């Protein structure tokens, strides 16, 4: 008689971490367009586009139920997928902005074979008739049958990865490796950015988010002297990433992810990475001040961390 294997406990999924881990999967960027009830062209930026079937040719994208364009897409006769190139990153920002009322103003586009708005010079476009719409949590999954498609330029695709355009990440990598980002400027950026995030975290962070910062500190201190470089880089990155998450500011989080790329590249190609036990109590003090909600002392501890790190480099 065999005993049943106990199922592991299921923990609640934390939305911020869920978003962060999803960002590990690079995705293309597209602008999804359709016509409003009055015939106006409307559209939004999306990185949830995916193929579904070859026969018949089906594609899908997901749309937030709270989107102001939900009615236009769910009640419309179809939609167009416009795959953006690296040179069209400005369009991605434009169609993602809630502050721009007429997204098509100044944008070159034309009516496609199905009468849908198609943006000029995209890498590819797929005009689709509505095939199905399914509710899925806080999103609708819209499936379209491709009726017409076209190809544009030969540029590379715009790719989104870890909250930033990969084109930007590659540019930062080159700047770091070539030594075009000076140490003083990077330190100033860290003090300013993470000092601000720490102040916000003192007001907004949950106990679980402060626990995550402390766990990252634990991981750094538990590395043996023989730890691999990749493990040290990962621990240092998780410490700063946890601070960024705890600040609860989407724009600053995106900047922090960019700075995370800089940190990883410097630790990989530029800096000498070795055990620094003299930094342990300073990181601990940052966590203590976060728990005490003392923004000034938390920011001061971060400043001390950076100063001590450089003095011992």
PDB file of C-alpha atoms in Angstrom:
ATOM      1  CA  UNK A   1       0.000   0.000   0.000  1.00  0.00           C
ATOM      2  CA  UNK A   2       1.536   3.268  -1.059  1.00  0.00           C
ATOM      3  CA  UNK A   3       0.882   6.558   0.652  1.00  0.00           C
ATOM      4  CA  UNK A   4      -0.163   9.563  -1.369  1.00  0.00           C
ATOM      5  CA  UNK A   5       2.523  12.159  -1.869  1.00  0.00           C
ATOM      6  CA  UNK A   6       1.628  15.389  -0.089  1.00  0.00           C
ATOM      7  CA  UNK A   7       1.146  18.263  -2.454  1.00  0.00           C
ATOM      8  CA  UNK A   8       3.444  21.243  -1.860  1.00  0.00           C
ATOM      9  CA  UNK A   9       1.771  24.293  -0.309  1.00  0.00           C
ATOM     10  CA  UNK A  10       0.429  26.806  -2.805  1.00  0.00           C
ATOM     11  CA  UNK A  11       1.368  30.400  -2.056  1.00  0.00           C
ATOM     12  CA  UNK A  12      -0.428  33.469  -3.312  1.00  0.00           C
ATOM     13  CA  UNK A  13       1.112  34.994  -6.427  1.00  0.00           C
ATOM     14  CA  UNK A  14       2.436  38.494  -5.735  1.00  0.00           C
ATOM     15  CA  UNK A  15       1.494  40.708  -8.740  1.00  0.00           C
ATOM     16  CA  UNK A  16       4.702  42.774  -8.788  1.00  0.00           C
ATOM     17  CA  UNK A  17       6.919  39.672  -8.811  1.00  0.00           C
ATOM     18  CA  UNK A  18       4.650  38.026 -11.394  1.00  0.00           C
ATOM     19  CA  UNK A  19       5.125  41.037 -13.695  1.00  0.00           C
ATOM     20  CA  UNK A  20       8.866  41.054 -13.050  1.00  0.00           C
ATOM     21  CA  UNK A  21       9.312  37.371 -13.887  1.00  0.00           C
ATOM     22  CA  UNK A  22       7.142  37.634 -16.996  1.00  0.00           C
ATOM     23  CA  UNK A  23       9.567  40.324 -18.109  1.00  0.00           C
ATOM     24  CA  UNK A  24      12.278  37.653 -18.374  1.00  0.00           C
ATOM     25  CA  UNK A  25      10.623  36.538 -21.614  1.00  0.00           C
ATOM     26  CA  UNK A  26      11.554  38.876 -24.489  1.00  0.00           C
ATOM     27  CA  UNK A  27       8.573  39.885 -26.615  1.00  0.00           C
ATOM     28  CA  UNK A  28       8.024  41.795 -29.801  1.00  0.00           C
ATOM     29  CA  UNK A  29       6.135  45.073 -29.720  1.00  0.00           C
ATOM     30  CA  UNK A  30       3.050  45.767 -31.828  1.00  0.00           C
ATOM     31  CA  UNK A  31       0.428  48.467 -32.180  1.00  0.00           C
ATOM     32  CA  UNK A  32      -3.068  46.967 -32.397  1.00  0.00           C
ATOM     33  CA  UNK A  33      -5.512  49.129 -34.347  1.00  0.00           C
ATOM     34  CA  UNK A  34      -9.196  49.153 -35.176  1.00  0.00           C
ATOM     35  CA  UNK A  35     -12.012  51.584 -35.959  1.00  0.00           C
ATOM     36  CA  UNK A  36     -14.185  53.174 -33.288  1.00  0.00           C
ATOM     37  CA  UNK A  37     -17.968  53.224 -33.692  1.00  0.00           C
ATOM     38  CA  UNK A  38     -17.749  56.596 -35.451  1.00  0.00           C
ATOM     39  CA  UNK A  39     -15.080  55.318 -37.870  1.00  0.00           C
ATOM     40  CA  UNK A  40     -12.098  56.997 -36.195  1.00  0.00           C
ATOM     41  CA  UNK A  41      -8.837  55.013 -36.160  1.00  0.00           C
ATOM     42  CA  UNK A  42      -7.818  53.978 -32.644  1.00  0.00           C
ATOM     43  CA  UNK A  43      -5.013  51.826 -31.332  1.00  0.00           C
ATOM     44  CA  UNK A  44      -2.820  50.766 -28.441  1.00  0.00           C
ATOM     45  CA  UNK A  45       0.628  49.315 -27.812  1.00  0.00           C
ATOM     46  CA  UNK A  46       0.734  45.614 -27.029  1.00  0.00           C
ATOM     47  CA  UNK A  47       3.368  42.938 -26.395  1.00  0.00           C
ATOM     48  CA  UNK A  48       0.902  40.085 -25.853  1.00  0.00           C
ATOM     49  CA  UNK A  49       0.493  39.326 -29.568  1.00  0.00           C
ATOM     50  CA  UNK A  50       0.862  35.645 -30.448  1.00  0.00           C
ATOM     51  CA  UNK A  51       0.096  33.216 -33.230  1.00  0.00           C
ATOM     52  CA  UNK A  52      -2.572  30.569 -32.575  1.00  0.00           C
ATOM     53  CA  UNK A  53      -3.160  28.477 -35.685  1.00  0.00           C
ATOM     54  CA  UNK A  54      -1.962  28.078 -39.269  1.00  0.00           C
ATOM     55  CA  UNK A  55      -5.151  26.495 -40.627  1.00  0.00           C
ATOM     56  CA  UNK A  56      -7.100  28.662 -40.340  1.00  0.00           C
ATOM     57  CA  UNK A  57      -4.568  31.473 -39.798  1.00  0.00           C
ATOM     58  CA  UNK A  58      -5.389  32.745 -36.303  1.00  0.00           C
ATOM     59  CA  UNK A  59      -3.620  35.217 -34.022  1.00  0.00           C
ATOM     60  CA  UNK A  60      -4.465  36.689 -30.627  1.00  0.00           C
ATOM     61  CA  UNK A  61      -3.723  39.505 -28.246  1.00  0.00           C
ATOM     62  CA  UNK A  62      -4.981  40.285 -24.738  1.00  0.00           C
ATOM     63  CA  UNK A  63      -6.678  43.514 -23.714  1.00  0.00           C
ATOM     64  CA  UNK A  64      -7.250  44.877 -20.224  1.00  0.00           C
ATOM     65  CA  UNK A  65     -10.912  44.992 -19.306  1.00  0.00           C
ATOM     66  CA  UNK A  66     -10.349  48.492 -17.957  1.00  0.00           C
ATOM     67  CA  UNK A  67      -8.998  49.742 -21.284  1.00  0.00           C
ATOM     68  CA  UNK A  68     -10.863  52.728 -22.692  1.00  0.00           C
ATOM     69  CA  UNK A  69     -10.754  50.974 -26.082  1.00  0.00           C
ATOM     70  CA  UNK A  70     -12.334  47.734 -24.911  1.00  0.00           C
ATOM     71  CA  UNK A  71     -15.693  48.483 -26.562  1.00  0.00           C
ATOM     72  CA  UNK A  72     -14.049  49.431 -29.863  1.00  0.00           C
ATOM     73  CA  UNK A  73     -12.146  46.142 -30.050  1.00  0.00           C
ATOM     74  CA  UNK A  74     -14.795  43.782 -28.704  1.00  0.00           C
ATOM     75  CA  UNK A  75     -17.662  45.264 -30.746  1.00  0.00           C
ATOM     76  CA  UNK A  76     -15.652  45.920 -33.913  1.00  0.00           C
ATOM     77  CA  UNK A  77     -15.498  43.730 -36.975  1.00  0.00           C
ATOM     78  CA  UNK A  78     -11.788  43.167 -36.681  1.00  0.00           C
ATOM     79  CA  UNK A  79      -8.368  44.564 -35.862  1.00  0.00           C
ATOM     80  CA  UNK A  80      -4.916  45.008 -37.387  1.00  0.00           C
ATOM     81  CA  UNK A  81      -1.591  43.954 -35.874  1.00  0.00           C
ATOM     82  CA  UNK A  82       1.276  46.333 -36.734  1.00  0.00           C
ATOM     83  CA  UNK A  83       4.695  44.870 -35.822  1.00  0.00           C
ATOM     84  CA  UNK A  84       7.104  47.687 -34.907  1.00  0.00           C
ATOM     85  CA  UNK A  85      10.752  47.981 -35.883  1.00  0.00           C
ATOM     86  CA  UNK A  86      13.564  49.368 -33.732  1.00  0.00           C
ATOM     87  CA  UNK A  87      13.259  52.732 -35.477  1.00  0.00           C
ATOM     88  CA  UNK A  88       9.594  52.946 -34.452  1.00  0.00           C
ATOM     89  CA  UNK A  89      10.112  52.915 -30.677  1.00  0.00           C
ATOM     90  CA  UNK A  90       8.541  56.399 -30.492  1.00  0.00           C
ATOM     91  CA  UNK A  91       5.302  54.926 -31.848  1.00  0.00           C
ATOM     92  CA  UNK A  92       5.324  52.366 -29.055  1.00  0.00           C
ATOM     93  CA  UNK A  93       5.436  55.135 -26.477  1.00  0.00           C
ATOM     94  CA  UNK A  94       2.837  57.213 -28.285  1.00  0.00           C
ATOM     95  CA  UNK A  95       0.222  54.469 -28.504  1.00  0.00           C
ATOM     96  CA  UNK A  96       0.915  53.434 -24.891  1.00  0.00           C
ATOM     97  CA  UNK A  97       0.384  56.942 -23.508  1.00  0.00           C
ATOM     98  CA  UNK A  98      -2.895  57.758 -21.766  1.00  0.00           C
ATOM     99  CA  UNK A  99      -2.182  61.466 -22.142  1.00  0.00           C
ATOM    100  CA  UNK A 100      -2.370  61.557 -25.942  1.00  0.00           C
ATOM    101  CA  UNK A 101      -5.995  61.684 -27.041  1.00  0.00           C
ATOM    102  CA  UNK A 102      -5.525  61.310 -30.800  1.00  0.00           C
ATOM    103  CA  UNK A 103      -2.839  58.662 -31.153  1.00  0.00           C
ATOM    104  CA  UNK A 104      -2.892  58.900 -34.954  1.00  0.00           C
ATOM    105  CA  UNK A 105      -2.155  62.620 -35.171  1.00  0.00           C
ATOM    106  CA  UNK A 106       1.063  63.002 -37.169  1.00  0.00           C
ATOM    107  CA  UNK A 107       1.349  59.230 -37.726  1.00  0.00           C
ATOM    108  CA  UNK A 108       1.628  57.902 -41.286  1.00  0.00           C
ATOM    109  CA  UNK A 109      -1.041  55.266 -41.886  1.00  0.00           C
ATOM    110  CA  UNK A 110      -3.507  54.036 -44.491  1.00  0.00           C
ATOM    111  CA  UNK A 111      -6.699  52.003 -44.746  1.00  0.00           C
ATOM    112  CA  UNK A 112      -5.876  48.391 -45.424  1.00  0.00           C
ATOM    113  CA  UNK A 113      -7.694  45.842 -47.539  1.00  0.00           C
ATOM    114  CA  UNK A 114     -10.316  45.369 -44.792  1.00  0.00           C
ATOM    115  CA  UNK A 115     -10.670  49.088 -44.162  1.00  0.00           C
ATOM    116  CA  UNK A 116      -8.694  48.829 -40.935  1.00  0.00           C
ATOM    117  CA  UNK A 117      -5.962  51.333 -39.965  1.00  0.00           C
ATOM    118  CA  UNK A 118      -2.529  50.039 -40.982  1.00  0.00           C
ATOM    119  CA  UNK A 119       0.581  51.944 -39.873  1.00  0.00           C
ATOM    120  CA  UNK A 120       3.076  52.660 -42.646  1.00  0.00           C
ATOM    121  CA  UNK A 121       6.582  51.138 -42.710  1.00  0.00           C
ATOM    122  CA  UNK A 122       5.993  48.467 -40.056  1.00  0.00           C
ATOM    123  CA  UNK A 123       7.936  45.225 -40.291  1.00  0.00           C
ATOM    124  CA  UNK A 124       4.679  43.344 -40.862  1.00  0.00           C
ATOM    125  CA  UNK A 125       0.948  43.905 -40.662  1.00  0.00           C
ATOM    126  CA  UNK A 126      -1.892  41.436 -40.205  1.00  0.00           C
ATOM    127  CA  UNK A 127      -5.468  42.511 -40.874  1.00  0.00           C
ATOM    128  CA  UNK A 128      -7.876  40.256 -39.039  1.00  0.00           C
ATOM    129  CA  UNK A 129     -11.595  39.666 -38.854  1.00  0.00           C
ATOM    130  CA  UNK A 130     -12.964  38.976 -35.373  1.00  0.00           C
ATOM    131  CA  UNK A 131     -12.981  35.236 -34.663  1.00  0.00           C
ATOM    132  CA  UNK A 132     -13.553  34.875 -30.906  1.00  0.00           C
ATOM    133  CA  UNK A 133     -13.309  36.758 -27.638  1.00  0.00           C
ATOM    134  CA  UNK A 134     -12.752  35.045 -24.284  1.00  0.00           C
ATOM    135  CA  UNK A 135     -12.719  36.510 -20.802  1.00  0.00           C
ATOM    136  CA  UNK A 136      -9.563  35.653 -18.885  1.00  0.00           C
ATOM    137  CA  UNK A 137      -9.161  37.235 -15.455  1.00  0.00           C
ATOM    138  CA  UNK A 138      -8.699  40.979 -15.764  1.00  0.00           C
ATOM    139  CA  UNK A 139      -8.172  40.724 -19.547  1.00  0.00           C
ATOM    140  CA  UNK A 140     -10.094  39.740 -22.661  1.00  0.00           C
ATOM    141  CA  UNK A 141      -8.331  37.440 -25.125  1.00  0.00           C
ATOM    142  CA  UNK A 142      -9.222  38.512 -28.664  1.00  0.00           C
ATOM    143  CA  UNK A 143      -8.625  36.029 -31.461  1.00  0.00           C
ATOM    144  CA  UNK A 144      -8.617  37.189 -35.054  1.00  0.00           C
ATOM    145  CA  UNK A 145      -8.517  35.368 -38.388  1.00  0.00           C
ATOM    146  CA  UNK A 146      -5.881  36.847 -40.680  1.00  0.00           C
ATOM    147  CA  UNK A 147      -7.482  37.996 -43.941  1.00  0.00           C
ATOM    148  CA  UNK A 148      -4.690  40.118 -45.336  1.00  0.00           C
ATOM    149  CA  UNK A 149      -1.035  40.651 -44.474  1.00  0.00           C
ATOM    150  CA  UNK A 150       1.918  42.644 -45.690  1.00  0.00           C
ATOM    151  CA  UNK A 151       5.632  43.189 -45.065  1.00  0.00           C
ATOM    152  CA  UNK A 152       7.526  46.434 -44.764  1.00  0.00           C
ATOM    153  CA  UNK A 153      11.134  47.399 -44.105  1.00  0.00           C
ATOM    154  CA  UNK A 154      14.157  45.247 -43.357  1.00  0.00           C
ATOM    155  CA  UNK A 155      14.931  46.798 -39.959  1.00  0.00           C
ATOM    156  CA  UNK A 156      15.217  44.682 -36.807  1.00  0.00           C
ATOM    157  CA  UNK A 157      12.164  44.149 -34.626  1.00  0.00           C
ATOM    158  CA  UNK A 158      11.585  46.258 -31.539  1.00  0.00           C
ATOM    159  CA  UNK A 159      11.950  43.890 -28.578  1.00  0.00           C
ATOM    160  CA  UNK A 160      10.764  44.385 -25.002  1.00  0.00           C
ATOM    161  CA  UNK A 161      12.771  42.657 -22.264  1.00  0.00           C
ATOM    162  CA  UNK A 162      12.821  43.120 -18.470  1.00  0.00           C
ATOM    163  CA  UNK A 163      10.794  46.298 -18.671  1.00  0.00           C
ATOM    164  CA  UNK A 164      12.962  48.009 -21.293  1.00  0.00           C
ATOM    165  CA  UNK A 165      13.564  47.931 -25.016  1.00  0.00           C
ATOM    166  CA  UNK A 166      16.346  45.495 -25.808  1.00  0.00           C
ATOM    167  CA  UNK A 167      17.713  48.043 -28.256  1.00  0.00           C
ATOM    168  CA  UNK A 168      18.310  50.339 -25.259  1.00  0.00           C
ATOM    169  CA  UNK A 169      19.838  47.540 -23.220  1.00  0.00           C
ATOM    170  CA  UNK A 170      22.262  46.718 -26.027  1.00  0.00           C
ATOM    171  CA  UNK A 171      23.258  50.385 -26.307  1.00  0.00           C
ATOM    172  CA  UNK A 172      23.912  50.541 -22.563  1.00  0.00           C
ATOM    173  CA  UNK A 173      25.989  47.384 -22.752  1.00  0.00           C
ATOM    174  CA  UNK A 174      28.235  48.947 -25.380  1.00  0.00           C
ATOM    175  CA  UNK A 175      28.601  52.167 -23.386  1.00  0.00           C
ATOM    176  CA  UNK A 176      29.593  50.239 -20.268  1.00  0.00           C
ATOM    177  CA  UNK A 177      32.089  47.947 -21.959  1.00  0.00           C
ATOM    178  CA  UNK A 178      33.654  50.848 -23.865  1.00  0.00           C
ATOM    179  CA  UNK A 179      34.016  52.861 -20.660  1.00  0.00           C
ATOM    180  CA  UNK A 180      31.855  55.740 -21.832  1.00  0.00           C
ATOM    181  CA  UNK A 181      29.854  55.837 -18.572  1.00  0.00           C
ATOM    182  CA  UNK A 182      32.094  57.372 -15.901  1.00  0.00           C
ATOM    183  CA  UNK A 183      32.075  56.065 -12.339  1.00  0.00           C
ATOM    184  CA  UNK A 184      31.120  59.381 -10.733  1.00  0.00           C
ATOM    185  CA  UNK A 185      28.095  59.739 -12.997  1.00  0.00           C
ATOM    186  CA  UNK A 186      26.922  56.191 -12.293  1.00  0.00           C
ATOM    187  CA  UNK A 187      27.314  56.672  -8.525  1.00  0.00           C
ATOM    188  CA  UNK A 188      25.360  59.923  -8.690  1.00  0.00           C
ATOM    189  CA  UNK A 189      22.593  58.161 -10.631  1.00  0.00           C
ATOM    190  CA  UNK A 190      22.428  55.380  -8.037  1.00  0.00           C
ATOM    191  CA  UNK A 191      22.304  57.816  -5.134  1.00  0.00           C
ATOM    192  CA  UNK A 192      19.572  59.855  -6.767  1.00  0.00           C
ATOM    193  CA  UNK A 193      17.441  57.006  -8.123  1.00  0.00           C
ATOM    194  CA  UNK A 194      17.664  54.508  -5.283  1.00  0.00           C
ATOM    195  CA  UNK A 195      17.679  57.222  -2.630  1.00  0.00           C
ATOM    196  CA  UNK A 196      14.316  58.331  -4.003  1.00  0.00           C
ATOM    197  CA  UNK A 197      13.046  54.752  -4.184  1.00  0.00           C
ATOM    198  CA  UNK A 198      14.103  54.110  -0.579  1.00  0.00           C
ATOM    199  CA  UNK A 199      12.208  57.191   0.570  1.00  0.00           C
ATOM    200  CA  UNK A 200       9.115  55.974  -1.271  1.00  0.00           C
ATOM    201  CA  UNK A 201       9.583  52.465   0.105  1.00  0.00           C
ATOM    202  CA  UNK A 202       9.604  53.854   3.663  1.00  0.00           C
ATOM    203  CA  UNK A 203       6.081  55.099   2.971  1.00  0.00           C
ATOM    204  CA  UNK A 204       4.709  52.390   0.683  1.00  0.00           C
ATOM    205  CA  UNK A 205       6.510  49.082   1.121  1.00  0.00           C
ATOM    206  CA  UNK A 206       4.663  46.124   2.594  1.00  0.00           C
ATOM    207  CA  UNK A 207       6.289  43.915   5.217  1.00  0.00           C
ATOM    208  CA  UNK A 208       6.682  41.210   2.563  1.00  0.00           C
ATOM    209  CA  UNK A 209       8.554  43.606   0.263  1.00  0.00           C
ATOM    210  CA  UNK A 210      10.952  44.616   3.036  1.00  0.00           C
ATOM    211  CA  UNK A 211      11.388  40.902   3.782  1.00  0.00           C
ATOM    212  CA  UNK A 212      12.394  40.431   0.124  1.00  0.00           C
ATOM    213  CA  UNK A 213      15.068  43.128   0.469  1.00  0.00           C
ATOM    214  CA  UNK A 214      16.374  41.466   3.627  1.00  0.00           C
ATOM    215  CA  UNK A 215      16.379  38.066   1.889  1.00  0.00           C
ATOM    216  CA  UNK A 216      18.571  39.550  -0.844  1.00  0.00           C
ATOM    217  CA  UNK A 217      20.947  40.825   1.847  1.00  0.00           C
ATOM    218  CA  UNK A 218      21.012  37.325   3.396  1.00  0.00           C
ATOM    219  CA  UNK A 219      21.902  35.823   0.019  1.00  0.00           C
ATOM    220  CA  UNK A 220      24.814  38.242  -0.442  1.00  0.00           C
ATOM    221  CA  UNK A 221      26.251  37.432   2.997  1.00  0.00           C
ATOM    222  CA  UNK A 222      25.838  33.675   2.582  1.00  0.00           C
ATOM    223  CA  UNK A 223      28.050  33.444  -0.510  1.00  0.00           C
ATOM    224  CA  UNK A 224      31.279  31.522   0.169  1.00  0.00           C
ATOM    225  CA  UNK A 225      34.538  33.125  -0.923  1.00  0.00           C
ATOM    226  CA  UNK A 226      34.568  30.705  -3.868  1.00  0.00           C
ATOM    227  CA  UNK A 227      31.121  31.733  -5.131  1.00  0.00           C
ATOM    228  CA  UNK A 228      30.749  32.083  -8.877  1.00  0.00           C
ATOM    229  CA  UNK A 229      30.719  35.572 -10.373  1.00  0.00           C
ATOM    230  CA  UNK A 230      27.246  35.000 -11.822  1.00  0.00           C
ATOM    231  CA  UNK A 231      25.872  34.213  -8.343  1.00  0.00           C
ATOM    232  CA  UNK A 232      27.366  37.373  -6.863  1.00  0.00           C
ATOM    233  CA  UNK A 233      25.976  39.473  -9.694  1.00  0.00           C
ATOM    234  CA  UNK A 234      22.539  37.925  -9.292  1.00  0.00           C
ATOM    235  CA  UNK A 235      22.453  38.624  -5.541  1.00  0.00           C
ATOM    236  CA  UNK A 236      23.561  42.246  -5.929  1.00  0.00           C
ATOM    237  CA  UNK A 237      20.996  42.772  -8.672  1.00  0.00           C
ATOM    238  CA  UNK A 238      18.195  41.263  -6.569  1.00  0.00           C
ATOM    239  CA  UNK A 239      19.023  43.614  -3.686  1.00  0.00           C
ATOM    240  CA  UNK A 240      18.549  46.732  -5.812  1.00  0.00           C
ATOM    241  CA  UNK A 241      15.611  45.238  -7.730  1.00  0.00           C
ATOM    242  CA  UNK A 242      13.795  44.530  -4.455  1.00  0.00           C
ATOM    243  CA  UNK A 243      14.280  48.156  -3.379  1.00  0.00           C
ATOM    244  CA  UNK A 244      12.889  49.331  -6.718  1.00  0.00           C
ATOM    245  CA  UNK A 245       9.819  47.111  -6.382  1.00  0.00           C
ATOM    246  CA  UNK A 246       9.161  48.351  -2.842  1.00  0.00           C
ATOM    247  CA  UNK A 247       9.051  51.965  -4.063  1.00  0.00           C
ATOM    248  CA  UNK A 248       5.787  51.373  -5.965  1.00  0.00           C
ATOM    249  CA  UNK A 249       6.498  53.829  -8.779  1.00  0.00           C
ATOM    250  CA  UNK A 250       6.219  52.341 -12.272  1.00  0.00           C
ATOM    251  CA  UNK A 251       8.322  55.022 -13.996  1.00  0.00           C
ATOM    252  CA  UNK A 252      11.147  54.812 -11.453  1.00  0.00           C
ATOM    253  CA  UNK A 253      10.967  51.017 -11.599  1.00  0.00           C
ATOM    254  CA  UNK A 254      11.609  51.163 -15.339  1.00  0.00           C
ATOM    255  CA  UNK A 255      14.621  53.434 -14.747  1.00  0.00           C
ATOM    256  CA  UNK A 256      15.857  51.039 -12.079  1.00  0.00           C
ATOM    257  CA  UNK A 257      15.637  48.127 -14.499  1.00  0.00           C
ATOM    258  CA  UNK A 258      17.807  50.087 -16.907  1.00  0.00           C
ATOM    259  CA  UNK A 259      20.298  50.808 -14.123  1.00  0.00           C
ATOM    260  CA  UNK A 260      20.180  47.097 -13.318  1.00  0.00           C
ATOM    261  CA  UNK A 261      21.495  46.413 -16.806  1.00  0.00           C
ATOM    262  CA  UNK A 262      24.337  48.862 -16.174  1.00  0.00           C
ATOM    263  CA  UNK A 263      25.152  47.166 -12.861  1.00  0.00           C
ATOM    264  CA  UNK A 264      25.229  43.688 -14.379  1.00  0.00           C
ATOM    265  CA  UNK A 265      27.456  44.744 -17.263  1.00  0.00           C
ATOM    266  CA  UNK A 266      29.883  46.616 -15.009  1.00  0.00           C
ATOM    267  CA  UNK A 267      30.148  43.675 -12.617  1.00  0.00           C
ATOM    268  CA  UNK A 268      30.678  41.306 -15.545  1.00  0.00           C
ATOM    269  CA  UNK A 269      33.147  43.312 -17.631  1.00  0.00           C
ATOM    270  CA  UNK A 270      34.558  46.237 -15.627  1.00  0.00           C
ATOM    271  CA  UNK A 271      34.574  45.873 -11.844  1.00  0.00           C
ATOM    272  CA  UNK A 272      36.563  43.510  -9.664  1.00  0.00           C
ATOM    273  CA  UNK A 273      33.889  41.553  -7.807  1.00  0.00           C
ATOM    274  CA  UNK A 274      35.036  40.061  -4.500  1.00  0.00           C
ATOM    275  CA  UNK A 275      33.625  39.462  -1.010  1.00  0.00           C
ATOM    276  CA  UNK A 276      33.055  42.732   0.876  1.00  0.00           C
ATOM    277  CA  UNK A 277      32.110  41.922   4.481  1.00  0.00           C
ATOM    278  CA  UNK A 278      32.640  45.588   5.365  1.00  0.00           C
ATOM    279  CA  UNK A 279      29.417  46.311   3.441  1.00  0.00           C
ATOM    280  CA  UNK A 280      27.279  43.800   5.339  1.00  0.00           C
ATOM    281  CA  UNK A 281      26.320  46.025   8.303  1.00  0.00           C
ATOM    282  CA  UNK A 282      25.501  48.928   5.964  1.00  0.00           C
ATOM    283  CA  UNK A 283      23.001  46.879   3.967  1.00  0.00           C
ATOM    284  CA  UNK A 284      21.519  45.646   7.248  1.00  0.00           C
ATOM    285  CA  UNK A 285      21.118  49.248   8.342  1.00  0.00           C
ATOM    286  CA  UNK A 286      19.198  50.048   5.162  1.00  0.00           C
ATOM    287  CA  UNK A 287      16.743  47.265   5.976  1.00  0.00           C
ATOM    288  CA  UNK A 288      16.460  48.424   9.606  1.00  0.00           C
ATOM    289  CA  UNK A 289      15.654  51.984   8.562  1.00  0.00           C
ATOM    290  CA  UNK A 290      13.073  50.721   6.070  1.00  0.00           C
ATOM    291  CA  UNK A 291      11.343  48.790   8.842  1.00  0.00           C
ATOM    292  CA  UNK A 292      11.482  51.916  11.014  1.00  0.00           C
ATOM    293  CA  UNK A 293      10.072  54.020   8.132  1.00  0.00           C
ATOM    294  CA  UNK A 294      13.001  56.440   8.532  1.00  0.00           C
ATOM    295  CA  UNK A 295      13.493  57.776   5.014  1.00  0.00           C
ATOM    296  CA  UNK A 296      16.409  60.104   5.818  1.00  0.00           C
ATOM    297  CA  UNK A 297      18.476  57.434   7.548  1.00  0.00           C
ATOM    298  CA  UNK A 298      17.688  54.863   4.861  1.00  0.00           C
ATOM    299  CA  UNK A 299      18.916  57.220   2.118  1.00  0.00           C
ATOM    300  CA  UNK A 300      21.970  58.120   4.225  1.00  0.00           C
ATOM    301  CA  UNK A 301      22.819  54.424   4.627  1.00  0.00           C
ATOM    302  CA  UNK A 302      22.608  53.951   0.859  1.00  0.00           C
ATOM    303  CA  UNK A 303      24.969  56.910   0.382  1.00  0.00           C
ATOM    304  CA  UNK A 304      27.378  55.319   2.844  1.00  0.00           C
ATOM    305  CA  UNK A 305      27.106  51.985   1.009  1.00  0.00           C
ATOM    306  CA  UNK A 306      28.130  53.552  -2.299  1.00  0.00           C
ATOM    307  CA  UNK A 307      30.936  55.612  -0.732  1.00  0.00           C
ATOM    308  CA  UNK A 308      32.354  52.585   1.115  1.00  0.00           C
ATOM    309  CA  UNK A 309      32.058  50.417  -1.969  1.00  0.00           C
ATOM    310  CA  UNK A 310      34.132  52.865  -4.022  1.00  0.00           C
ATOM    311  CA  UNK A 311      36.722  53.532  -1.310  1.00  0.00           C
ATOM    312  CA  UNK A 312      37.478  49.825  -1.089  1.00  0.00           C
ATOM    313  CA  UNK A 313      37.421  49.149  -4.860  1.00  0.00           C
TER     314      UNK A 313
END
